């Protein structure tokens, strides 16, 4: 008789955007953990910032893997971060109009930076001669 | 402001909300001077009795017997029968509404022992108290409030009811002060239920909340309705010294013992069989006797509750509240130190007289006052007689709260609104305006503390003619002084000084009726113990006191009403032995 | 002991700015802070306004901000607050007068999560069965006295007064995890919305504030998991 | 602010660091975009990263990223590990310690090429900005 535990009438909850957003924070956060730390190690540890010249970048982007890597970093961190900004706006801005203006603005910023980053990554042409100073 | 409802319920404790639950199709307003979940019912710890027989054999008739005997036979027996019978259904109703009772291994409502509840007409203790940890009252109140939300009951929170309106003997509304704005509102209704709780604040040491000021009793009393058996006031033996916060009977149920200054477990001397688990009136009296004979701790007016021998494990697991309270309010560690306790004012057996349908009845002929109902501690059905058993108050709330609701549903179907009397707000406005404009320079604080000290000195566990006479003079003086009370806060919004002053007026009335009833009753019965008349006197006093407010300033008129007995030898009044 | 009480006062009828006022009281170390407030009200300044009822921590009337943390005045002893104590109304609620805050919205939010048993089956003749283990799962939430201390301590609510707040979630939890209840999905849908559980950023002030010792954040996290997993069973 | 040992500081740091990183991300996307304009433009813009003041800023960035990441893990553990709530305080301390421990070598590596410059910066704040 006690098996009426949590009977059948419990369809799954959630599914809404807020739930997804929360989940996405965690998943993207974990992914970013690896992407960002490796990124930092490469940029600041194995190389000094003074070495990250045009040629250095170009040499990296000669390998499509790094283009993909950076694109993932771009996409995930941008969406993660903008989602965070959205949450902060929701927390502190209550006037309906201001809020929706700001939210739309951040959507626009998100798209703009995403496009800028993506276009940069896709259209970049590796020049024939590279002059690597540090590696 | 004026508003119209079918039913107005004053008070959102267990009794008021239980009634509201029975009226799903009526327009109901619940008025309460605190937020509903702050009502005093939430403080009840022990449990609610019902002969479910989940743990061992039990029968409602046994429950009825214990109730009648516990009340020292001043109980109306047909009412006690209803209490014991309907407790069972009422408890199931609560469970269906979601109350999280503790459970037995097979999933049923768990039950435990409690003082005075026995098997087979007094043979031995029985597990009858249904409980939810050590917060049964809290769970009842929460569950009912939740149910009320589900049923979309209209609440008027922080409204202080000031007056009850009658038109030609028919109750037709109440007048209330909206505390937040200071406005006066009139609620026009076909029927009114008072469920405003007790008046424990009349004593300095009390387990009762600040809100327990006897409002409902006094409002009715001022409108000519009698108060029944007010001299029957229960003093719980184990209140925390000075603070009055209750240490539940569970402490003694688990084996805690009372200790005097000589290091003696003195209950063994007074009640060799039940010892520390004797009924509350008896244990309180023994404590007072110890104190009077100089065996209070350090010669003062308290003794110890000793649970040290139970061991840390039992204390932590079964008596967490006690540990908590003792540490919090006394800085005492019950595992290693005994806890200072003294009897504390706890429960009014008396109140507004009603029949078993919670209809208010105004004389010895049981004449009902149409449209006016009362239930809970404010009412006197009378199921508790001269002494209430532990866990029986919650039963009272749910059984008679329920009956009140059901009867009101019938009443509103059959009756129309009686028109309001002319000048219906006048009395209330006067009451408030007088306090605002008074320049009498009298302090409500002074009156309140004098009253509380006087009641604990003279109208406490042991009473004498001399003490009661002195308190009669005292109460008259305080009533006079009250008319000169002056406020510092003249504001309208959330003026709690005004609220406290109004409540003090109510409290004085209740104390007045108590003192008059106690002085007249020249016998000892249950909680009313007269040193000068130490025996029960059934020949003259097997009857209820009805105290009416008289016409003169300090007049109180006493009348009496027979106790209803049933024709069954088991329930025939006999000496109360444990 | 002599204690200096710094109290934030506000009276809408007399000027419209909150101000600080200091009182001195003589109290016993084991007096409650509520006793000290009463002493001020009854002997020094009758206009001082606050709520109280039970005086022993079970009714939830007197939650206020004491030395920067939300506490019940009747559960705080004078010996624990030191010789100077600062008392303010709780943050996150509109102030009505002195220490009294407007709880109406708090109760509205509470109501919004359907805090009552939902069961569509016919009522049995006796009790609905529930094992002690099933009873235990939702025990903590049943201790809530709706004092509002948790909600008033939460920075998310200071920023966003529309947020449903920890107290409501605790009470939703109490029913979502009750084996007799069938309304979990309805409640989870409500709490999944924008001002639902997700506004909780695990700040834990609520857990610190709760006078009943309810592990508030823990319960909120269980509700979050229930929503994410779609089933309360997996969440505890 | 709420007094007492709660998770409020961790939340505040997390939020501020998250927004800080986001701000940096915008800058970073723009400066990477400079590669599209050829080596001269890019190299000049990236020179900025070499300056002391910006090196200090990127130190702050590293600190922010580290704290945000470790605390992010703490949050995920609180959310999904059923006992996580109980250890939130300990995990906060762990996140702080980890941040410091990982940060120090980073700081060393980033600052070492410019230690002289750093010293100089304190005396003449604007000298390096113009020409590193
Ligand atoms: C510490 C303690 C422990 C107890 N333990 C137990 C136990 O274990 N078992 C048991 O059976 N009994 C117990 N009791 C007794 C029992 O709790 C009370 O008798 C019972 O709760 C009274 O309920 P009520 O509904 O009559 O009134 P209350 O719960 O006192 O409610 C009164 C209501 O009336 C309202 N009100 C009052 N005056 C006004 C007014 N003028 N205008 C508007 N509203 C007003 C109040 O706001 C409140 O809502 C205990 C009592 C105490 C003090
Ligand atoms: C490196 C690994 C990262 C992890 C593990 C991580 C983890 C998280 C988590 C779990 C949250 C949710 C916090 C909450 O719900 O309370 C969060 C919020 C946030 N993150 Fe990250 N994050 C990381 C990187 C980043 C990056 C690179 C950015 C910037 C682009 C960023 C910006 C933000 C912002 C703005 C928030 C919102 C803060 C708030 O709501 O208080 N995070 N992060
Ligand atoms: S969860 Fe705790 S703090 Fe919050 S309202 Fe309930 S009792 Fe008060
Ligand atoms: S303080 Fe607030 S953010 Fe969550 S953990 Fe408590 S509700
Ligand atoms: S007065 Fe009831 S909780 Fe403090």
mmCIF file of N, CA, C and O and ligand atoms in Angstrom, chain C residues 150 153-156 163 165-166 199-207 216-217 220, ligand 4:
data_model
loop_
_atom_site.group_PDB
_atom_site.id
_atom_site.type_symbol
_atom_site.label_atom_id
_atom_site.label_comp_id
_atom_site.label_asym_id
_atom_site.label_seq_id
_atom_site.Cartn_x
_atom_site.Cartn_y
_atom_site.Cartn_z
ATOM 1 N N UNK C 150 14.251 34.465 6.668
ATOM 2 C CA UNK C 150 15.092 33.995 5.568
ATOM 3 C C UNK C 150 14.943 34.914 4.369
ATOM 4 O O UNK C 150 15.919 35.416 3.811
ATOM 5 N N UNK C 153 16.636 38.143 4.493
ATOM 6 C CA UNK C 153 18.101 38.150 4.574
ATOM 7 C C UNK C 153 18.732 37.931 3.210
ATOM 8 O O UNK C 153 19.939 37.957 3.069
ATOM 9 N N UNK C 154 17.902 37.692 2.210
ATOM 10 C CA UNK C 154 18.437 37.239 0.923
ATOM 11 C C UNK C 154 18.725 38.409 -0.011
ATOM 12 O O UNK C 154 17.822 39.152 -0.374
ATOM 13 N N UNK C 155 19.973 38.588 -0.407
ATOM 14 C CA UNK C 155 20.323 39.693 -1.298
ATOM 15 C C UNK C 155 19.537 39.646 -2.610
ATOM 16 O O UNK C 155 19.314 40.689 -3.231
ATOM 17 N N UNK C 156 19.129 38.463 -3.022
ATOM 18 C CA UNK C 156 18.356 38.389 -4.263
ATOM 19 C C UNK C 156 17.033 39.130 -4.102
ATOM 20 O O UNK C 156 16.524 39.718 -5.040
ATOM 21 N N UNK C 163 10.931 38.356 -6.421
ATOM 22 C CA UNK C 163 11.383 36.981 -6.295
ATOM 23 C C UNK C 163 10.563 36.252 -5.237
ATOM 24 O O UNK C 163 10.251 36.810 -4.196
ATOM 25 N N UNK C 165 11.273 33.960 -3.164
ATOM 26 C CA UNK C 165 11.949 33.939 -1.874
ATOM 27 C C UNK C 165 12.031 32.580 -1.217
ATOM 28 O O UNK C 165 11.221 31.688 -1.470
ATOM 29 N N UNK C 166 13.023 32.418 -0.331
ATOM 30 C CA UNK C 166 13.282 31.113 0.275
ATOM 31 C C UNK C 166 12.107 30.550 1.067
ATOM 32 O O UNK C 166 11.850 29.346 1.006
ATOM 33 N N UNK C 199 16.264 32.185 -9.053
ATOM 34 C CA UNK C 199 16.813 33.440 -8.527
ATOM 35 C C UNK C 199 17.656 33.195 -7.275
ATOM 36 O O UNK C 199 18.336 34.092 -6.802
ATOM 37 N N UNK C 200 17.555 32.020 -6.718
ATOM 38 C CA UNK C 200 18.417 31.713 -5.577
ATOM 39 C C UNK C 200 19.813 31.461 -6.085
ATOM 40 O O UNK C 200 20.031 30.585 -6.915
ATOM 41 N N UNK C 201 20.791 32.229 -5.598
ATOM 42 C CA UNK C 201 22.177 32.064 -6.047
ATOM 43 C C UNK C 201 23.012 31.450 -4.929
ATOM 44 O O UNK C 201 24.165 31.781 -4.750
ATOM 45 N N UNK C 202 22.376 30.583 -4.163
ATOM 46 C CA UNK C 202 23.052 29.870 -3.058
ATOM 47 C C UNK C 202 23.911 30.791 -2.187
ATOM 48 O O UNK C 202 25.093 30.556 -1.981
ATOM 49 N N UNK C 203 23.269 31.812 -1.679
ATOM 50 C CA UNK C 203 24.002 32.777 -0.865
ATOM 51 C C UNK C 203 24.032 32.353 0.612
ATOM 52 O O UNK C 203 24.896 32.770 1.365
ATOM 53 N N UNK C 204 23.102 31.538 1.022
ATOM 54 C CA UNK C 204 23.101 30.925 2.358
ATOM 55 C C UNK C 204 22.753 31.870 3.513
ATOM 56 O O UNK C 204 22.779 31.442 4.661
ATOM 57 N N UNK C 205 22.477 33.124 3.258
ATOM 58 C CA UNK C 205 22.041 33.982 4.361
ATOM 59 C C UNK C 205 20.787 33.411 5.003
ATOM 60 O O UNK C 205 20.583 33.495 6.212
ATOM 61 N N UNK C 206 19.924 32.861 4.174
ATOM 62 C CA UNK C 206 18.650 32.339 4.661
ATOM 63 C C UNK C 206 18.868 31.255 5.699
ATOM 64 O O UNK C 206 18.189 31.201 6.721
ATOM 65 N N UNK C 207 19.840 30.381 5.427
ATOM 66 C CA UNK C 207 20.104 29.285 6.348
ATOM 67 C C UNK C 207 20.603 29.833 7.680
ATOM 68 O O UNK C 207 20.235 29.349 8.748
ATOM 69 N N UNK C 216 17.609 25.782 5.006
ATOM 70 C CA UNK C 216 16.814 26.362 3.923
ATOM 71 C C UNK C 216 17.447 26.140 2.553
ATOM 72 O O UNK C 216 16.792 25.672 1.621
ATOM 73 N N UNK C 217 18.733 26.455 2.446
ATOM 74 C CA UNK C 217 19.375 26.320 1.145
ATOM 75 C C UNK C 217 19.319 24.870 0.656
ATOM 76 O O UNK C 217 19.088 24.613 -0.531
ATOM 77 N N UNK C 220 16.019 24.262 -0.845
ATOM 78 C CA UNK C 220 15.892 24.938 -2.138
ATOM 79 C C UNK C 220 16.627 24.147 -3.208
ATOM 80 O O UNK C 220 16.118 23.935 -4.317
HETATM 81 S S1 LIG E 4 19.999 33.751 0.945
HETATM 82 FE FE1 LIG E 4 19.005 33.774 -0.971
HETATM 83 S S2 LIG E 4 20.132 33.271 -2.695
HETATM 84 FE FE2 LIG E 4 19.376 31.396 -1.990
HETATM 85 S S3 LIG E 4 20.522 30.333 -0.495
HETATM 86 FE FE3 LIG E 4 19.290 31.739 0.563
HETATM 87 S S4 LIG E 4 17.726 32.085 -0.866
#
